[in-house]
Amino acid sequence: MSDTSLEHPLLRGLHRLEDIVLASLLGSMILLACTQILLRNVFDGGFTWADPLLRVMVLWLGMLGALAAARGNRHIVIDILSPVLPKSVLTWTNKITGLFTAIVCAAVAWYSGQFVISEWDYGGRGAAGLPTAVLASIVPFAFGLMAVRFALQTFLSSGGNQDTAK
Amino acid sequence: MSFTVPLLLLILALLGAPLFALIAASAIFGYQGAEISPSVIGIELYRLAEMPVLLAIPLFTFAGYLLGESDAPKRLVRLTNALLGWMPGGLAIVSLTACALFTALTGASGVTIVAMGALIYPALKEAGYPERFNLGLITTSGSLGLLFAPSLPLILYGVVAQQLNVGPSISIDDLFLAGVIPGLTMLFLLSIYAAFKSRNLPRNHSEFEWAKVSAAIRESIWEIPLPIVILGGIYGGIFAISEAAAVTAMYVFIVEVIIKREITWRRLPEVMRESMLLVGGILVILGASLASTNLMLDAELPQQLFEIIRSKIDSKWTFLLLLNFFLLALGMLLDIFAALVIVVPIILPIAVGYNIHPLHLGIVFLANMQIGYFTPPVGMNLFIASYRFNRPVLELYRATMPYFFILFAAVLLITYWPAMSLYLPNRY
């Protein structure tokens, strides 16, 4: 985990907010899924909007989880060279991979943003009658913030202070 | 397609770029090559919201993390000890069984080594087992149990295989059944080895006492219904997988947070966040690979590969043997979730071409991955154990050697005797 004492208060607040959103999303997902099981088995009913909504919540949780994973460099990587590379080289390779990841995230945010805009124009509706554009907006949102996060890590880090331990 | 882009991506991969970014980049380049608008990647990522079974992934992961943070591992060891401790090599067998159960619930993410290792390692040492045996056992146990329901890799293999839609269609329930006999075989072979190794120990097993059993049962009375509800519910057709996951998450939450209060409300958000980091890491790779897989299928890449391999190898069994070595190497290099979403889409169509059943392939795939976790030089669990027990990695290479050969024998058996995987799903 990152060292919270060194963080800017604003940044700490942002991280706290991220955690709260993640936790409440997961909590409401468990509640909704269990209510749905109860309704189905006991009352032979259930909300028709619940199952599609639960599936969208999985997408949101996944995207926000990925965003949170970017915070402490916790994404899944192939870690072969980093244990053998000297620290001075590692600083540079970390900058290169960080920059690459930031660019890819920005591209995904841009392209999925186009999808969201075209869905908005088209007016498609998804889970619980909500516009698909709104439901899918988490994708460009999360990738956009991930791009910022990776870019900041690349330019602000002096290397060696990144948390790689699991 | 030119080779510059794949080569660049490979170098970036080796330098430690996140896998999701590499897959997404290859998909974007692929779209441009095929003159498709790259905004399709948005559609592909949104497909994560269209697969009902994915709901099981965050829910089971959360439940597993909660269990791992509570005192449940301690109770699990005590209970298995009371039940199995009387056997020759009892304590070692207890450790293997408890770890397998724990890994099935938490996924093989190194949690087992960290959470269970702390309990088992001192106990084995006290019983007089040689140091190297203990280190090897715990490192090996870190991935034992992957083949038992409701392990996440099993679910994820099912998701990927269903997306591909080649060969006989399979359900995740079938996969859960397919893993039972191969998983038990691994556990059985390791238990024999443990019993053999402890034959010279003065006193390596305890008496069976009803009093001890009933005390342990009383202590774990809240956790005992869990496997019964999950497995009974799924196999009995009462719950869909995602429903079983929801019930598990709710149940574990009620027991560990509200009844036993082993996890405080203050710590809860942190545990939730930690578990969702893993979920996010898995889902973002899965999402990106949905895009790259579709491109690959459109380009008929698996068929072309199949033709090439077919012209060199015509026996299914030779293919399987080569597959074993390939997967073993893969398991050393790649995280299991990444391997599943990247490699299964290529291998499954080829395997189906050789008349290998998707269920069988899934079990072979995961069994190899399981060994890959502790195969030198780069198996991840070797490093986790080295870090956890503060031992040089070289010592762990030596310690895990006998376990490697035992499990490799089990893998060969699983590979060449498809009935081990297919008997139960065919029967039920």
Coordinates of C-alpha atoms in Angstrom, one line a residue, chain B:
Chain B
M1 CA 0.9 -7.9 -40.2
S2 CA 4.4 -6.7 -39.6
F3 CA 6.4 -8.0 -36.8
T4 CA 7.5 -4.7 -35.3
V5 CA 4.4 -4.2 -33.2
P6 CA 4.3 -7.7 -31.7
L7 CA 8.0 -7.5 -31.0
L8 CA 7.7 -4.1 -29.3
L9 CA 4.8 -5.4 -27.2
L10 CA 6.8 -8.4 -26.2
I11 CA 9.7 -6.3 -25.0
L12 CA 7.3 -4.1 -23.1
A13 CA 5.8 -7.2 -21.5
L14 CA 9.1 -8.4 -20.3
L15 CA 9.9 -5.0 -18.9
G16 CA 6.8 -5.3 -16.8
A17 CA 4.1 -3.3 -18.6
P18 CA 0.6 -4.3 -17.3
L19 CA -0.9 -7.1 -19.3
F20 CA -4.2 -5.4 -19.9
A21 CA -2.4 -2.5 -21.6
L22 CA -0.5 -4.8 -23.8
I23 CA -3.6 -6.7 -24.9
A24 CA -5.6 -3.5 -25.4
A25 CA -2.7 -2.0 -27.5
S26 CA -2.6 -5.2 -29.7
A27 CA -6.4 -4.9 -30.2
I28 CA -6.2 -1.3 -31.2
F29 CA -3.4 -2.0 -33.7
G30 CA -5.4 -5.0 -34.9
Y31 CA -8.5 -2.9 -35.6
Q32 CA -6.4 -0.4 -37.5
G33 CA -4.9 -3.2 -39.6
A34 CA -8.3 -4.7 -40.3
E35 CA -9.7 -1.2 -41.1
I36 CA -12.3 -1.5 -38.3
S37 CA -13.0 1.6 -36.2
P38 CA -11.1 1.2 -32.9
S39 CA -14.1 2.5 -31.0
V40 CA -15.2 -1.1 -31.2
I41 CA -13.0 -1.6 -28.1
G42 CA -15.7 0.3 -26.2
I43 CA -18.3 -2.2 -27.3
E44 CA -16.1 -5.1 -26.3
L45 CA -15.3 -3.7 -22.9
Y46 CA -19.0 -3.1 -22.4
R47 CA -19.6 -6.8 -23.0
L48 CA -18.3 -7.4 -19.5
A49 CA -21.7 -6.2 -18.4
E50 CA -23.4 -8.9 -20.5
M51 CA -22.1 -12.1 -18.9
P52 CA -24.2 -13.2 -16.0
V53 CA -21.6 -15.6 -14.5
L54 CA -19.1 -12.8 -14.0
L55 CA -21.1 -11.7 -11.1
A56 CA -19.6 -14.7 -9.2
I57 CA -16.1 -13.3 -9.5
P58 CA -16.3 -10.2 -7.2
L59 CA -18.6 -12.0 -4.8
F60 CA -16.4 -15.1 -4.3
T61 CA -13.3 -13.0 -4.2
F62 CA -14.7 -10.8 -1.5
A63 CA -15.9 -13.8 0.5
G64 CA -12.4 -15.4 0.2
Y65 CA -10.6 -12.3 1.4
L66 CA -13.0 -11.9 4.3
L67 CA -12.3 -15.5 5.3
G68 CA -8.6 -15.1 4.9
E69 CA -8.6 -12.0 7.2
S70 CA -10.7 -13.7 9.9
D71 CA -9.6 -16.5 12.2
A72 CA -11.3 -19.0 9.9
P73 CA -8.0 -20.5 8.7
K74 CA -7.0 -21.3 12.3
R75 CA -10.3 -23.0 12.9
L76 CA -10.0 -24.9 9.6
V77 CA -6.6 -26.3 10.6
R78 CA -7.9 -27.3 14.1
L79 CA -10.9 -29.0 12.6
T80 CA -9.0 -31.0 9.9
N81 CA -6.5 -31.9 12.6
A82 CA -9.2 -33.4 14.8
L83 CA -10.6 -35.3 11.9
L84 CA -7.5 -36.4 10.0
G85 CA -4.6 -36.0 12.6
W86 CA -4.7 -39.6 13.6
M87 CA -3.4 -40.9 10.2
P88 CA 0.3 -41.6 9.6
G89 CA 1.8 -38.3 8.5
G90 CA -1.4 -36.8 9.8
L91 CA -0.3 -33.3 10.3
A92 CA 1.1 -33.0 6.8
I93 CA -2.1 -34.5 5.4
V94 CA -4.1 -32.0 7.5
S95 CA -2.1 -29.2 6.0
L96 CA -2.5 -30.3 2.4
T97 CA -6.3 -30.8 2.8
A98 CA -6.8 -27.5 4.7
C99 CA -4.8 -25.6 2.1
A100 CA -6.7 -27.2 -0.8
L101 CA -10.0 -26.2 0.7
F102 CA -8.8 -22.7 1.4
T103 CA -7.3 -22.2 -2.1
A104 CA -10.6 -23.4 -3.7
L105 CA -12.4 -20.6 -1.9
T106 CA -9.8 -17.9 -2.3
G107 CA -8.3 -18.6 -5.6
A108 CA -4.6 -19.2 -5.9
S109 CA -3.4 -15.7 -5.3
G110 CA -0.8 -16.4 -2.8
V111 CA -3.3 -15.8 0.1
T112 CA -3.0 -19.5 1.1
I113 CA 0.8 -19.3 1.6
V114 CA 0.5 -16.2 3.6
A115 CA -2.6 -17.0 5.7
M116 CA -2.2 -20.8 6.1
G117 CA 1.6 -20.9 6.1
A118 CA 1.7 -18.9 9.3
L119 CA -0.3 -21.6 11.1
I120 CA 1.0 -24.7 9.5
Y121 CA 4.7 -24.0 9.3
P122 CA 5.4 -23.8 13.0
A123 CA 3.1 -26.8 13.7
L124 CA 5.0 -29.0 11.2
K125 CA 8.3 -27.9 12.6
E126 CA 7.3 -28.7 16.1
A127 CA 6.2 -32.2 15.0
G128 CA 9.7 -32.8 13.9
Y129 CA 9.3 -32.7 10.1
P130 CA 12.4 -31.7 8.2
E131 CA 12.7 -28.0 7.3
R132 CA 12.9 -28.6 3.6
F133 CA 9.8 -30.8 3.6
N134 CA 7.8 -28.1 5.3
L135 CA 8.9 -25.3 3.0
G136 CA 8.1 -27.5 0.0
L137 CA 4.8 -28.5 1.3
I138 CA 3.6 -25.0 2.0
T139 CA 4.8 -23.6 -1.3
T140 CA 3.1 -26.4 -3.1
S141 CA -0.1 -26.1 -1.2
G142 CA -0.4 -22.5 -2.3
S143 CA -1.9 -23.6 -5.6
L144 CA -3.3 -26.9 -4.5
G145 CA -7.1 -26.9 -4.7
L146 CA -7.4 -24.9 -8.0
L147 CA -9.4 -27.8 -9.4
F148 CA -12.1 -27.7 -6.7
A149 CA -15.2 -25.6 -6.9
P150 CA -15.7 -22.7 -6.7
S151 CA -12.2 -21.7 -7.7
L152 CA -12.0 -18.6 -9.8
P153 CA -9.7 -20.0 -12.4
L154 CA -12.3 -22.8 -13.1
I155 CA -15.0 -20.2 -13.5
L156 CA -12.9 -18.0 -15.7
Y157 CA -12.0 -21.0 -18.0
G158 CA -15.7 -21.7 -18.3
V159 CA -16.4 -18.1 -19.2
V160 CA -13.7 -18.0 -21.9
A161 CA -14.7 -21.4 -23.3
Q162 CA -18.3 -20.4 -23.5
Q163 CA -17.4 -17.2 -25.4
L164 CA -15.4 -19.2 -28.0
N165 CA -18.3 -21.6 -28.6
V166 CA -16.2 -24.3 -30.3
G167 CA -16.7 -28.0 -29.8
P168 CA -19.2 -29.5 -27.3
S169 CA -20.7 -26.8 -25.2
I170 CA -19.8 -26.9 -21.6
S171 CA -21.3 -25.4 -18.4
I172 CA -19.4 -24.3 -15.4
D173 CA -21.2 -26.8 -13.3
D174 CA -19.7 -29.5 -15.5
L175 CA -16.3 -28.0 -15.0
F176 CA -16.8 -28.1 -11.2
L177 CA -17.5 -31.8 -11.5
A178 CA -14.6 -32.5 -13.9
G179 CA -12.1 -31.1 -11.4
V180 CA -13.1 -33.4 -8.5
I181 CA -11.3 -36.7 -9.4
P182 CA -8.1 -35.0 -10.7
G183 CA -8.0 -32.7 -7.7
L184 CA -8.5 -35.6 -5.3
T185 CA -5.8 -37.6 -7.1
M186 CA -3.3 -34.8 -6.5
L187 CA -4.2 -34.6 -2.9
F188 CA -4.0 -38.4 -2.5
L189 CA -0.6 -38.7 -4.1
L190 CA 0.8 -35.9 -2.0
S191 CA -0.7 -37.4 1.1
I192 CA 1.1 -40.8 0.4
Y193 CA 4.4 -38.9 0.0
A194 CA 3.7 -37.1 3.3
A195 CA 2.9 -40.4 5.1
F196 CA 6.1 -41.9 3.6
K197 CA 8.3 -39.0 4.7
S198 CA 7.1 -39.1 8.2
R199 CA 7.6 -42.8 8.8
N200 CA 10.7 -42.2 10.9
L201 CA 9.3 -39.3 13.0
P202 CA 8.9 -40.4 16.6
R203 CA 5.4 -39.1 17.0
N204 CA 3.8 -37.4 14.0
H205 CA 0.2 -38.2 14.6
S206 CA -2.3 -37.8 17.4
E207 CA -4.9 -40.1 18.8
F208 CA -8.4 -39.8 17.3
E209 CA -10.6 -38.3 20.1
W210 CA -14.2 -37.7 19.9
A211 CA -13.9 -34.9 22.4
K212 CA -11.4 -33.1 20.2
V213 CA -13.6 -33.5 17.2
S214 CA -16.7 -32.2 18.8
A215 CA -14.8 -29.2 20.3
A216 CA -13.4 -28.4 16.9
I217 CA -16.8 -28.8 15.3
R218 CA -18.4 -26.5 17.9
E219 CA -15.8 -23.9 17.3
S220 CA -16.3 -23.9 13.5
I221 CA -20.0 -24.5 13.6
W222 CA -20.6 -21.3 11.6
E223 CA -18.2 -22.1 8.8
I224 CA -19.1 -25.8 8.4
P225 CA -22.4 -25.1 6.5
L226 CA -20.4 -23.0 4.0
P227 CA -19.0 -25.7 1.7
I228 CA -22.2 -27.7 2.1
V229 CA -24.4 -24.8 1.0
I230 CA -22.1 -23.8 -1.9
L231 CA -21.3 -27.2 -3.3
G232 CA -24.7 -28.7 -2.4
G233 CA -26.5 -25.7 -3.8
I234 CA -24.5 -25.7 -7.1
Y235 CA -24.3 -29.5 -7.7
G236 CA -27.9 -29.9 -6.5
G237 CA -29.1 -27.4 -9.0
I238 CA -30.6 -25.1 -6.4
F239 CA -28.4 -22.1 -7.2
A240 CA -26.8 -20.7 -10.3
I241 CA -23.1 -20.1 -9.7
S242 CA -23.6 -16.4 -9.3
E243 CA -26.4 -17.0 -6.8
A244 CA -24.2 -19.3 -4.8
A245 CA -21.5 -16.6 -4.8
A246 CA -24.0 -14.0 -3.5
V247 CA -25.2 -16.3 -0.7
T248 CA -21.6 -17.1 0.2
A249 CA -20.6 -13.4 0.3
M250 CA -23.6 -12.5 2.5
Y251 CA -23.1 -15.5 4.8
V252 CA -19.4 -15.0 5.3
F253 CA -20.1 -11.3 6.0
I254 CA -22.8 -12.1 8.6
V255 CA -20.6 -14.7 10.3
E256 CA -17.2 -12.9 10.4
V257 CA -18.3 -9.3 10.7
I258 CA -21.6 -9.4 12.6
I259 CA -21.6 -12.6 14.7
K260 CA -17.9 -13.3 15.3
R261 CA -16.7 -9.7 14.9
E262 CA -13.3 -10.8 13.8
I263 CA -13.3 -8.1 11.2
T264 CA -14.3 -4.7 12.5
W265 CA -16.5 -2.4 10.5
R266 CA -13.6 0.0 10.3
R267 CA -11.5 -2.5 8.5
L268 CA -14.2 -3.7 6.3
P269 CA -13.8 -1.1 3.5
E270 CA -10.1 -1.9 3.3
V271 CA -10.8 -5.6 2.9
M272 CA -13.4 -4.8 0.3
R273 CA -11.0 -2.6 -1.6
E274 CA -8.2 -5.1 -1.5
S275 CA -10.4 -7.8 -2.9
M276 CA -11.7 -5.5 -5.6
L277 CA -8.1 -4.7 -6.7
L278 CA -7.8 -8.3 -7.8
V279 CA -11.2 -8.3 -9.4
G280 CA -10.4 -5.1 -11.3
G281 CA -7.1 -6.6 -12.5
I282 CA -8.8 -9.7 -13.8
L283 CA -11.8 -8.1 -15.4
V284 CA -9.8 -5.4 -17.2
I285 CA -7.6 -8.1 -18.8
L286 CA -10.7 -10.2 -19.6
G287 CA -12.4 -7.1 -21.2
A288 CA -9.3 -6.3 -23.3
S289 CA -8.9 -9.9 -24.4
L290 CA -12.5 -10.1 -25.5
A291 CA -11.5 -7.5 -28.1
S292 CA -8.3 -9.2 -29.1
T293 CA -9.8 -12.7 -29.2
N294 CA -12.5 -11.6 -31.6
L295 CA -9.9 -10.1 -33.9
M296 CA -7.9 -13.3 -33.8
L297 CA -10.9 -15.4 -34.5
D298 CA -11.9 -13.2 -37.4
A299 CA -8.4 -13.6 -38.8
E300 CA -8.9 -17.4 -38.4
L301 CA -5.6 -17.5 -36.5
P302 CA -6.4 -20.7 -34.5
Q303 CA -7.4 -22.6 -37.7
Q304 CA -4.1 -21.6 -39.4
L305 CA -2.1 -22.6 -36.3
F306 CA -4.0 -25.9 -36.2
E307 CA -3.2 -26.6 -39.9
I308 CA 0.5 -25.9 -39.2
I309 CA 0.6 -28.1 -36.1
R310 CA -1.5 -30.8 -37.7
S311 CA 1.0 -31.1 -40.6
K312 CA 3.8 -31.8 -38.0
I313 CA 1.9 -33.8 -35.4
D314 CA -0.9 -36.1 -36.2
S315 CA -1.4 -37.9 -32.9
K316 CA -3.6 -36.4 -30.3
W317 CA -1.3 -37.8 -27.6
T318 CA 1.9 -36.2 -28.9
F319 CA 0.0 -32.9 -29.1
L320 CA -1.1 -33.3 -25.5
L321 CA 2.4 -34.0 -24.3
L322 CA 3.8 -30.9 -26.1
L323 CA 0.9 -29.0 -24.7
N324 CA 1.9 -30.0 -21.2
F325 CA 5.4 -28.6 -21.6
F326 CA 4.1 -25.5 -23.2
L327 CA 1.6 -24.9 -20.4
L328 CA 4.1 -25.6 -17.7
A329 CA 6.4 -22.9 -19.1
L330 CA 3.4 -20.6 -19.5
G331 CA 2.4 -21.2 -15.9
M332 CA 5.9 -20.1 -14.8
L333 CA 5.7 -16.9 -16.7
L334 CA 2.1 -15.8 -16.6
D335 CA -0.4 -15.2 -13.9
I336 CA -3.1 -17.8 -14.1
F337 CA -5.9 -15.4 -14.9
A338 CA -3.9 -13.7 -17.7
A339 CA -2.9 -17.1 -19.1
L340 CA -6.6 -18.2 -19.2
V341 CA -7.9 -15.2 -21.1
I342 CA -4.9 -14.9 -23.5
V343 CA -4.0 -18.5 -24.2
V344 CA -7.2 -20.5 -24.0
P345 CA -8.8 -18.7 -27.0
I346 CA -5.8 -19.9 -29.1
I347 CA -5.5 -23.4 -27.7
L348 CA -9.1 -24.5 -27.3
P349 CA -10.0 -24.4 -31.0
I350 CA -6.8 -26.4 -31.8
A351 CA -7.5 -28.9 -29.1
V352 CA -11.0 -29.4 -30.3
G353 CA -9.5 -30.0 -33.7
Y354 CA -7.6 -32.9 -32.1
N355 CA -10.8 -34.2 -30.6
I356 CA -10.0 -33.2 -27.1
H357 CA -13.0 -32.4 -25.0
P358 CA -13.1 -28.8 -23.7
L359 CA -13.7 -30.0 -20.1
H360 CA -10.6 -32.2 -20.3
L361 CA -8.6 -29.4 -21.8
G362 CA -9.7 -27.1 -19.0
I363 CA -8.5 -29.5 -16.3
V364 CA -5.2 -30.2 -18.1
F365 CA -4.7 -26.5 -18.5
L366 CA -5.3 -25.6 -14.9
A367 CA -3.4 -28.6 -13.5
N368 CA -0.3 -27.5 -15.5
M369 CA -0.8 -23.9 -14.3
Q370 CA -1.0 -25.2 -10.8
I371 CA 2.5 -26.7 -11.1
G372 CA 3.8 -23.7 -12.9
Y373 CA 3.1 -21.6 -9.8
F374 CA 6.1 -23.3 -8.1
T375 CA 8.3 -24.3 -11.1
P376 CA 11.8 -22.7 -11.0
P377 CA 13.0 -20.3 -11.9
V378 CA 10.1 -17.8 -11.9
G379 CA 7.0 -19.6 -10.4
M380 CA 5.3 -16.8 -8.4
N381 CA 4.6 -18.9 -5.3
L382 CA 8.3 -19.5 -4.9
F383 CA 8.9 -15.8 -4.5
I384 CA 5.9 -15.4 -2.2
A385 CA 7.1 -18.2 0.1
S386 CA 10.7 -16.9 -0.1
Y387 CA 9.4 -13.5 1.0
R388 CA 7.0 -14.9 3.7
F389 CA 9.5 -17.3 5.3
N390 CA 12.6 -15.2 4.6
R391 CA 14.5 -17.9 2.8
P392 CA 16.6 -17.7 -0.3
V393 CA 14.6 -18.7 -3.5
L394 CA 17.3 -21.3 -4.3
E395 CA 16.4 -23.2 -1.1
L396 CA 12.8 -23.2 -2.2
Y397 CA 13.7 -24.6 -5.6
R398 CA 15.2 -27.6 -3.8
A399 CA 12.4 -27.9 -1.3
T400 CA 9.7 -28.1 -3.9
M401 CA 11.5 -30.6 -6.2
P402 CA 9.9 -33.8 -4.9
Y403 CA 6.5 -32.2 -4.9
F404 CA 7.0 -31.0 -8.5
F405 CA 7.7 -34.6 -9.7
I406 CA 4.7 -36.0 -7.8
L407 CA 2.3 -33.5 -9.2
F408 CA 3.9 -33.7 -12.7
A409 CA 3.1 -37.5 -12.6
A410 CA -0.5 -36.5 -11.6
V411 CA -0.7 -34.1 -14.5
L412 CA 0.5 -36.8 -17.0
L413 CA -2.2 -39.1 -15.6
I414 CA -4.8 -36.4 -15.9
T415 CA -3.7 -35.7 -19.5
Y416 CA -3.6 -39.3 -20.8
W417 CA -6.7 -40.6 -18.9
P418 CA -9.5 -38.2 -20.0
A419 CA -12.0 -40.3 -18.1
M420 CA -10.7 -38.9 -14.9
S421 CA -12.0 -35.5 -15.9
L422 CA -15.0 -36.6 -17.9
Y423 CA -16.5 -39.4 -15.9
L424 CA -18.4 -37.3 -13.3
P425 CA -19.8 -34.7 -15.8
N426 CA -21.0 -37.5 -18.1
R427 CA -22.6 -39.3 -15.2
Y428 CA -24.5 -36.4 -13.8

